[in-house]
């Protein structure tokens, strides 16, 4: 399973990206990500979970998940993302940030 | 024609009646006129009652409340400090309180505007939003601030808390003002203008708070936001767009300061935080050309343009032409101020004199008639906010 993560916008307007191959990463971390995907019921989320008008300075997130059997992408923002998706957004942001250091 | 509010001789009793009985924007206009007359003419005789009316109205409008999200995503969170409460001892809470106060003061004291909506709207802020949230935003009703990437190891931290910079607070609140006035669409050039107006007034909040002249200001947006691990002075530079940071992890500040470097991108709603560098730099050039306190002339031109002229789909060219028109309205055609405006825009590759935006033959009489509701509002603005 692969997760492609992109966070754009925000006050600073900086693009943050990350690519995570769950079959090749630390087992504890990959288990956490799978749990967070389940918790959000990710596969069943609509492709666009956004507010009618863009919220100034809010982050826009694009998460694409790819497995051998299926693939699904979701675009959302801080205030429009459902509560059960928030932990995944925060964890992916943190992982992408630490990836940027490498 | 010279159409500064103070050249419209509205008698004090009429101003007072408008302040007491008028709609939000009528009151704004009357207060602005009153303040302009007092500020520029030293006209103090016979205005005592009026000044008291302005003071009480403005004082009644400042109401700040700060909430704590306790690192969750629910808004607004738990109330921790209300207007008039003593400092809480929590830095983020107290900075949000003080910064929204400084923003309220600039709009109120200088432009006669009673809060975000011109009608005393409460200033709500939420701090400690989420974990590792390196951002701040305006959600349409309130300000929201994260603590930076406080969940990263100290050696990898890039950001401090987002309340640390007073101009960030002014920036977020100005998104509110724009939402109630020009309603600039948040994408492409209108979005970059929306961002730029937030940077301009964010910087002016800081300069006003510090009592700085234009040539003493740093013109940096978000000074102090970066941790010491980052090679940068702030998020954006209005003085020299593209130079605020250059860092191995974060990359280089991508802002252009001239139309020839305009960035076309699908990210960030079409680069609203990137191309805002162009109008940002135009404002800087105009403020420096005029000297003195940037909020007095350049800021007034920008404020009136945002309030009365710009619309949802305005682009850079229209904004330039409208500021040029407002400069003539306020200071006279071919005044030094109007010349500074065209010079500043020319410095970023935009000819402010190139097009004539729609006008309404807006003289003293029609302005007054519209004020009391006897003439239709111009197509590009709404006189009555109610």
Coordinates of C-alpha atoms in Angstrom, one line a residue:
Chain A
X1 CA 0.0 0.0 0.0
X2 CA 1.2 3.5 -0.9
X3 CA 0.0 6.8 0.4
X4 CA 0.8 10.0 -1.5
X5 CA 0.3 13.1 0.6
X6 CA 0.2 16.8 -0.4
X7 CA -0.6 19.8 1.7
X8 CA -0.8 23.2 0.0
X9 CA -1.9 26.7 1.0
X10 CA -1.7 27.9 4.5
X11 CA -0.5 31.3 5.8
X12 CA 3.0 30.5 4.5
X13 CA 1.8 29.1 1.2
X14 CA 4.4 26.3 1.3
X15 CA 3.9 23.0 -0.4
X16 CA 4.5 19.9 1.8
X17 CA 4.6 16.5 0.1
X18 CA 5.3 13.0 1.2
X19 CA 5.3 9.5 -0.3
X20 CA 4.9 6.6 2.0
X21 CA 5.3 3.0 1.1
X22 CA 3.6 1.1 3.9
X23 CA 5.2 -2.2 3.0
X24 CA 8.7 -0.8 3.3
X25 CA 8.4 1.4 6.4
X26 CA 8.7 0.9 10.1
X27 CA 6.1 -1.7 11.1
X28 CA 4.7 0.3 14.0
X29 CA 4.3 3.4 11.8
X30 CA 2.7 1.5 9.0
X31 CA 0.3 -0.2 11.4
X32 CA -0.7 3.2 12.8
X33 CA -1.4 4.6 9.3
X34 CA -3.5 1.5 8.4
X35 CA -5.5 2.0 11.6
X36 CA -6.0 5.7 10.9
X37 CA -7.2 4.9 7.3
X38 CA -9.7 2.4 8.8
X39 CA -10.8 4.8 11.4
X40 CA -11.6 7.4 8.7
X41 CA -13.2 4.7 6.6
X42 CA -11.0 6.2 3.9
X43 CA -12.2 4.1 0.9
X44 CA -15.8 5.3 1.4
X45 CA -15.0 9.0 1.8
X46 CA -16.1 11.3 -1.0
X47 CA -13.4 12.5 -3.3
X48 CA -14.0 16.1 -2.4
X49 CA -14.8 17.2 1.1
X50 CA -14.4 20.9 0.8
X51 CA -16.4 24.0 1.9
X52 CA -18.3 26.1 -0.7
X53 CA -15.8 28.9 -0.7
X54 CA -12.0 28.5 0.1
X55 CA -11.2 29.4 3.7
X56 CA -8.4 32.0 3.8
X57 CA -5.1 30.5 4.9
X58 CA -6.5 27.1 5.5
X59 CA -4.5 24.1 4.4
X60 CA -5.8 22.0 1.4
X61 CA -4.9 18.3 1.7
X62 CA -4.8 15.7 -1.1
X63 CA -4.4 12.1 0.1
X64 CA -4.1 9.3 -2.5
X65 CA -4.0 5.7 -1.4
X66 CA -3.0 3.0 -3.8
X67 CA -3.2 -0.8 -3.2
X68 CA -3.0 -3.8 -5.6
X69 CA -6.8 -3.9 -5.5
X70 CA -8.0 -0.3 -5.4
X71 CA -7.0 3.3 -5.4
X72 CA -8.8 6.3 -3.9
X73 CA -8.1 10.1 -3.6
X74 CA -9.6 12.6 -1.2
X75 CA -9.2 16.4 -1.2
X76 CA -10.2 18.2 1.9
X77 CA -9.4 21.2 4.2
X78 CA -8.9 21.8 7.9
X79 CA -12.4 22.9 8.6
X80 CA -14.3 20.7 6.2
X81 CA -12.4 17.4 7.1
X82 CA -14.6 15.1 9.2
X83 CA -13.3 14.5 12.8
X84 CA -12.4 10.9 12.1
X85 CA -10.1 12.0 9.3
X86 CA -8.3 14.7 11.3
X87 CA -5.8 12.3 13.1
X88 CA -4.7 10.9 9.7
X89 CA -4.1 14.5 8.3
X90 CA -2.0 15.4 11.4
X91 CA 0.0 12.2 11.3
X92 CA 0.7 12.5 7.6
X93 CA 1.7 16.1 8.0
X94 CA 4.2 15.2 10.7
X95 CA 5.6 12.3 8.7
X96 CA 6.0 14.5 5.6
X97 CA 7.8 17.1 7.7
X98 CA 10.3 14.6 9.1
X99 CA 10.8 13.2 5.6
X100 CA 11.7 16.7 4.4
X101 CA 14.7 16.7 6.7
X102 CA 16.2 13.6 5.0
Chain B
X1 CA -12.1 66.8 -8.3
X2 CA -10.9 66.7 -4.8
X3 CA -13.2 64.4 -2.8
X4 CA -11.6 63.7 0.5
X5 CA -14.4 63.2 3.1
X6 CA -13.3 66.3 4.9
X7 CA -13.9 68.5 1.9
X8 CA -17.5 67.4 2.1
X9 CA -18.7 69.9 4.7
X10 CA -21.2 67.9 6.6
X11 CA -22.2 69.9 9.6
X12 CA -21.4 68.3 13.0
X13 CA -25.0 67.8 13.9
X14 CA -25.6 65.9 10.7
X15 CA -22.6 63.7 11.3
X16 CA -23.8 63.1 14.9
X17 CA -27.2 62.0 13.7
X18 CA -25.7 59.6 11.2
X19 CA -23.4 58.1 13.8
X20 CA -26.3 57.6 16.1
X21 CA -29.0 56.5 13.7
X22 CA -27.2 55.4 10.5
X23 CA -26.4 51.9 9.2
X24 CA -23.0 50.4 9.8
X25 CA -21.4 51.8 6.7
X26 CA -23.1 55.1 7.1
X27 CA -21.7 55.3 10.6
X28 CA -18.3 54.3 9.3
X29 CA -18.4 57.1 6.7
X30 CA -19.5 59.6 9.3
X31 CA -16.9 58.6 11.8
X32 CA -14.2 58.6 9.1
X33 CA -15.2 62.0 8.0
X34 CA -15.3 63.2 11.6
X35 CA -11.9 61.7 12.4
X36 CA -10.4 63.1 9.2
X37 CA -11.6 66.5 9.9
X38 CA -10.3 66.4 13.4
X39 CA -7.0 64.8 12.4
X40 CA -6.2 67.1 9.5
X41 CA -7.7 70.4 10.5
X42 CA -7.4 70.4 14.2
X43 CA -11.1 71.4 14.2
X44 CA -12.0 70.9 17.7
X45 CA -14.5 73.6 18.5
X46 CA -18.1 72.6 18.8
X47 CA -17.4 68.9 18.3
X48 CA -17.3 67.8 21.9
X49 CA -20.6 66.0 21.8
X50 CA -19.8 64.4 18.5
X51 CA -16.4 63.2 19.8
X52 CA -18.1 61.6 22.8
X53 CA -20.6 59.9 20.5
X54 CA -17.7 58.5 18.4
X55 CA -15.8 57.4 21.5
X56 CA -18.7 55.6 23.1
X57 CA -19.6 53.8 19.9
X58 CA -16.1 52.7 19.3
X59 CA -15.5 51.7 22.9
X60 CA -18.6 49.6 22.8
X61 CA -17.3 47.7 19.8
X62 CA -14.2 46.2 21.1
X63 CA -15.0 42.8 22.5
X64 CA -12.3 40.1 22.4
X65 CA -12.7 36.5 23.5
X66 CA -9.9 33.9 23.3
X67 CA -10.6 30.2 23.4
X68 CA -8.3 27.2 23.8
X69 CA -8.8 24.2 21.5
X70 CA -6.5 22.2 23.8
X71 CA -4.8 20.7 20.7
X72 CA -8.1 19.4 19.2
X73 CA -9.9 20.4 16.1
X74 CA -13.2 21.6 17.6
X75 CA -14.0 25.3 17.3
X76 CA -14.1 27.5 19.2
X77 CA -13.0 25.4 22.2
X78 CA -13.0 26.4 25.9
X79 CA -13.3 30.1 26.7
X80 CA -10.1 31.3 28.6
X81 CA -10.0 35.1 28.4
X82 CA -12.8 37.6 27.8
X83 CA -12.7 41.4 27.2
X84 CA -11.3 43.1 30.2
X85 CA -10.0 40.0 31.9
X86 CA -6.5 40.0 33.3
X87 CA -3.7 38.3 31.3
X88 CA -4.0 34.6 31.5
X89 CA -0.3 33.8 31.6
X90 CA -0.6 31.6 28.6
X91 CA 1.5 33.4 25.9
X92 CA -0.6 32.3 22.9
X93 CA -3.8 33.4 24.7
X94 CA -2.4 36.8 25.6
X95 CA -0.8 37.4 22.3
X96 CA -4.1 36.6 20.5
X97 CA -5.9 39.0 22.9
X98 CA -3.4 41.8 22.5
X99 CA -2.9 41.4 18.8
X100 CA -6.6 41.5 18.0
X101 CA -6.8 44.6 20.2
X102 CA -4.0 46.3 18.2
X103 CA -5.8 45.4 15.0
X104 CA -9.1 46.7 16.3
X105 CA -7.3 49.9 17.3
X106 CA -5.8 50.5 13.8
X107 CA -9.1 50.1 12.1
X108 CA -11.0 52.1 14.7
X109 CA -8.5 54.9 15.4
X110 CA -7.2 55.5 11.9
X111 CA -10.1 54.5 9.6
X112 CA -13.1 54.9 11.9
X113 CA -14.1 51.3 11.4
X114 CA -15.9 49.6 14.3
X115 CA -14.5 46.1 14.1
X116 CA -14.4 43.5 11.3
X117 CA -17.9 44.1 10.0
X118 CA -18.0 47.8 10.7
X119 CA -20.7 47.0 13.3
X120 CA -18.9 45.9 16.4
X121 CA -18.4 42.3 15.6
X122 CA -16.9 40.3 18.4
X123 CA -13.3 39.3 17.9
X124 CA -13.0 35.6 18.6
X125 CA -9.7 33.7 18.5
X126 CA -8.9 30.1 19.2
X127 CA -5.3 29.1 20.1
X128 CA -3.6 25.7 20.6
X129 CA -5.5 24.4 17.6
X130 CA -4.5 20.7 16.8
X131 CA -1.1 19.3 17.3
X132 CA 1.8 20.3 15.2
X133 CA -0.4 22.8 13.4
X134 CA 2.1 25.2 11.7
X135 CA -0.6 27.6 10.5
X136 CA -3.2 30.2 11.3
X137 CA -6.5 30.9 9.4
X138 CA -9.7 32.9 9.4
X139 CA -12.7 30.5 9.2
X140 CA -15.2 33.1 8.2
X141 CA -16.2 33.9 11.8
X142 CA -13.1 33.7 13.9
X143 CA -9.3 33.5 14.0
X144 CA -7.5 30.1 14.5
X145 CA -3.9 29.7 15.5
X146 CA -1.7 26.6 15.8
X147 CA 1.4 26.3 18.0
X148 CA 3.8 25.6 15.1
X149 CA 5.4 22.2 14.8
X150 CA 5.7 21.8 18.5
X151 CA 5.4 18.1 18.2
X152 CA 8.7 17.8 16.2
X153 CA 12.0 17.2 17.9
X154 CA 13.6 20.5 18.9
X155 CA 16.4 20.1 16.4
X156 CA 13.9 19.8 13.6
X157 CA 11.4 22.4 14.6
X158 CA 10.8 25.0 11.9
X159 CA 8.0 27.1 13.3
X160 CA 7.1 28.9 16.5
X161 CA 3.5 29.5 17.7
X162 CA 1.6 31.6 15.1
X163 CA 0.4 34.3 17.6
X164 CA 4.1 35.3 18.0
X165 CA 3.9 37.8 15.1
X166 CA 1.3 40.7 15.5
X167 CA 1.1 41.1 11.8
X168 CA -0.2 37.5 11.4
X169 CA -3.1 38.5 13.7
X170 CA -3.8 41.7 11.7
X171 CA -3.5 39.5 8.5
X172 CA -6.2 37.1 9.7
X173 CA -8.6 39.8 10.9
X174 CA -8.2 41.6 7.6
X175 CA -9.5 38.5 5.8
X176 CA -12.6 39.2 7.9
X177 CA -12.7 42.8 6.7
X178 CA -12.3 41.7 3.1
X179 CA -15.1 39.2 3.6
X180 CA -17.5 41.9 4.6
X181 CA -16.3 44.5 2.0
X182 CA -14.8 43.7 -1.4
X183 CA -15.4 39.9 -1.0
X184 CA -12.4 39.1 -3.2
X185 CA -12.6 35.6 -4.5
X186 CA -9.9 33.5 -3.0
X187 CA -8.2 32.3 -6.1
X188 CA -5.9 33.6 -8.9
X189 CA -5.4 37.4 -9.0
X190 CA -8.4 38.3 -6.8
X191 CA -7.2 35.8 -4.3
X192 CA -3.7 37.2 -4.4
X193 CA -5.2 40.7 -3.8
X194 CA -7.2 39.2 -0.9
X195 CA -3.9 37.9 0.5
X196 CA -2.0 41.2 -0.2
X197 CA -4.6 43.3 1.6
X198 CA -4.2 41.1 4.6
X199 CA -0.4 41.5 4.5
X200 CA -0.6 45.2 4.0
X201 CA -2.9 45.8 7.0
X202 CA -1.1 43.1 9.0
X203 CA 2.1 45.1 8.5
X204 CA 0.3 48.4 9.2
X205 CA -1.1 47.0 12.5
X206 CA 2.5 46.2 13.5
X207 CA 3.8 49.6 12.4
X208 CA 1.0 51.5 14.1
X209 CA 1.5 49.4 17.3
X210 CA 5.2 50.3 17.3
X211 CA 4.7 53.9 16.1
X212 CA 7.1 53.3 13.2
X213 CA 7.6 55.5 10.2
X214 CA 7.6 53.7 6.8
X215 CA 11.4 53.8 6.5
X216 CA 11.9 52.3 9.9
X217 CA 9.6 49.4 9.4
X218 CA 10.9 45.9 8.5
X219 CA 8.1 45.2 6.0
X220 CA 8.5 41.5 6.9
X221 CA 5.4 39.4 7.3
X222 CA 5.7 36.8 10.1
X223 CA 8.9 37.9 11.7
X224 CA 9.6 35.5 14.5
X225 CA 7.5 32.7 13.1
X226 CA 10.6 30.6 12.1
X227 CA 12.6 28.7 14.7
X228 CA 16.3 29.3 14.9
X229 CA 16.8 26.2 12.7
X230 CA 15.6 28.1 9.7
X231 CA 17.6 30.4 7.5
X232 CA 15.0 33.2 7.1
X233 CA 13.7 36.5 8.6
X234 CA 10.0 35.7 8.1
X235 CA 7.5 34.3 5.7
X236 CA 7.3 37.2 3.2
X237 CA 9.1 40.4 2.5
X238 CA 7.1 43.4 1.1
X239 CA 10.3 45.3 0.6
X240 CA 12.0 42.6 -1.4
X241 CA 9.6 39.8 -2.3
X242 CA 11.4 36.4 -2.7
X243 CA 14.1 37.1 -0.1
X244 CA 12.4 36.3 3.2
X245 CA 13.9 32.8 3.5
X246 CA 16.3 30.5 1.7
X247 CA 16.6 27.3 3.6
X248 CA 17.8 23.7 2.8
X249 CA 14.5 22.2 4.3
X250 CA 11.9 24.8 3.4
X251 CA 13.4 25.9 0.1
X252 CA 13.4 29.5 -1.1
X253 CA 10.8 32.2 -0.8
X254 CA 8.9 31.9 -4.1
X255 CA 7.3 35.4 -4.2
X256 CA 7.7 37.6 -7.3
X257 CA 7.9 41.4 -6.9
X258 CA 7.1 42.2 -10.5
X259 CA 4.6 41.1 -13.1
X260 CA 7.3 39.7 -15.4
X261 CA 7.9 37.0 -12.7
X262 CA 4.1 36.2 -12.1
X263 CA 3.8 32.5 -11.1
X264 CA 1.1 30.4 -12.8
X265 CA 0.3 27.4 -10.5
X266 CA -2.6 25.2 -9.6
X267 CA -1.5 24.9 -6.0
X268 CA -2.4 27.4 -3.2
X269 CA -5.7 28.4 -5.0
X270 CA -3.6 29.6 -7.9
X271 CA -0.7 30.9 -6.0
X272 CA -2.6 33.4 -3.8
X273 CA 0.3 33.5 -1.2
X274 CA 2.9 33.7 -4.0
X275 CA 1.7 36.4 -6.4
X276 CA 0.5 38.6 -3.5
X277 CA 4.2 39.7 -3.6
X278 CA 3.4 41.9 -6.5
X279 CA 0.7 44.2 -5.0
X280 CA 2.6 43.9 -1.6
X281 CA 5.7 45.5 -3.2
X282 CA 3.6 48.1 -5.0
X283 CA 2.2 49.2 -1.6
X284 CA 5.7 49.3 -0.1
X285 CA 7.0 51.5 -2.9
X286 CA 4.1 53.9 -2.5
X287 CA 4.4 54.1 1.2
X288 CA 8.2 54.7 0.9
X289 CA 7.6 57.4 -1.7
X290 CA 5.1 59.2 0.5
X291 CA 7.2 58.8 3.7
X292 CA 5.8 59.3 7.2
X293 CA 3.4 56.9 8.7
X294 CA 2.4 54.4 6.1
X295 CA -1.1 54.0 7.5
X296 CA -1.9 57.7 7.0
X297 CA -1.9 58.1 3.3
X298 CA -1.0 54.8 1.5
X299 CA -3.0 52.9 4.1
X300 CA -6.0 55.2 3.7
X301 CA -6.0 54.8 0.0
X302 CA -5.8 51.0 0.3
X303 CA -8.5 50.9 3.0
X304 CA -11.0 53.0 1.0
X305 CA -10.2 51.0 -2.2
X306 CA -10.9 47.7 -0.3
X307 CA -14.1 49.1 1.3
X308 CA -15.6 51.0 -1.5
X309 CA -14.2 50.0 -4.9
X310 CA -13.0 46.5 -5.3
X311 CA -15.3 43.6 -6.1
X312 CA -15.2 39.8 -6.0
X313 CA -13.4 39.4 -9.3
X314 CA -11.1 42.4 -9.3
X315 CA -7.6 41.8 -10.7
X316 CA -4.3 43.5 -10.2
X317 CA -4.8 46.0 -13.1
X318 CA -8.2 47.0 -11.7
X319 CA -6.9 47.3 -8.2
X320 CA -4.1 49.6 -9.5
X321 CA -6.5 51.8 -11.4
X322 CA -8.9 52.0 -8.5
X323 CA -6.2 53.0 -6.0
X324 CA -5.1 55.6 -8.5
X325 CA -8.7 56.9 -8.6
X326 CA -9.1 56.9 -4.8
X327 CA -5.8 58.8 -4.5
X328 CA -7.2 61.5 -6.7
X329 CA -10.5 61.5 -4.8
X330 CA -8.7 61.9 -1.5
X331 CA -5.7 64.1 -2.3
X332 CA -6.6 65.6 -5.7
X333 CA -5.8 64.8 -9.3
X334 CA -2.0 64.8 -10.0
X335 CA -1.3 65.3 -6.3
X336 CA 1.9 63.9 -5.0
X337 CA -0.1 61.1 -3.5
X338 CA -1.6 60.2 -6.8
X339 CA 1.7 60.4 -8.5
X340 CA 3.2 58.1 -5.9
X341 CA 0.5 55.5 -6.5
X342 CA 1.2 55.3 -10.2
X343 CA 4.9 55.3 -9.6
X344 CA 4.6 52.4 -7.1
X345 CA 2.5 50.3 -9.5
X346 CA 4.8 51.0 -12.3
X347 CA 7.6 49.6 -10.1
X348 CA 5.9 46.2 -10.3
X349 CA 5.1 46.4 -14.0
X350 CA 1.5 47.7 -13.8
X351 CA 0.3 50.9 -15.4
X352 CA -2.3 52.3 -13.0
X353 CA -3.2 55.1 -15.4
X354 CA -3.9 52.6 -18.3
X355 CA -7.6 52.1 -17.8
X356 CA -10.3 54.2 -16.3
X357 CA -12.4 52.2 -13.9
X358 CA -16.2 52.8 -13.8
X359 CA -17.0 55.9 -12.0
X360 CA -20.3 57.3 -10.8
X361 CA -19.6 61.1 -10.9
X362 CA -19.3 60.8 -7.3
X363 CA -19.1 64.3 -6.0
X364 CA -19.9 65.7 -2.6
X365 CA -23.6 65.9 -3.3
X366 CA -24.1 62.4 -4.6
X367 CA -21.9 61.1 -1.8
X368 CA -24.2 62.7 0.7
X369 CA -27.3 61.6 -1.1
X370 CA -26.1 58.0 -1.1
X371 CA -25.2 58.4 2.5
X372 CA -28.7 59.2 3.5
X373 CA -30.1 56.5 1.1
X374 CA -31.5 58.9 -1.5
X375 CA -29.4 57.8 -4.4
X376 CA -28.5 54.3 -5.6
X377 CA -25.3 52.7 -4.6
X378 CA -22.6 52.3 -7.3
X379 CA -22.4 49.0 -9.0
X380 CA -19.0 48.2 -7.6
X381 CA -19.9 48.8 -4.0
X382 CA -22.6 48.5 -1.4
X383 CA -23.1 51.6 0.7
X384 CA -25.3 49.9 3.2
X385 CA -23.8 46.8 4.9
X386 CA -27.0 45.9 6.7

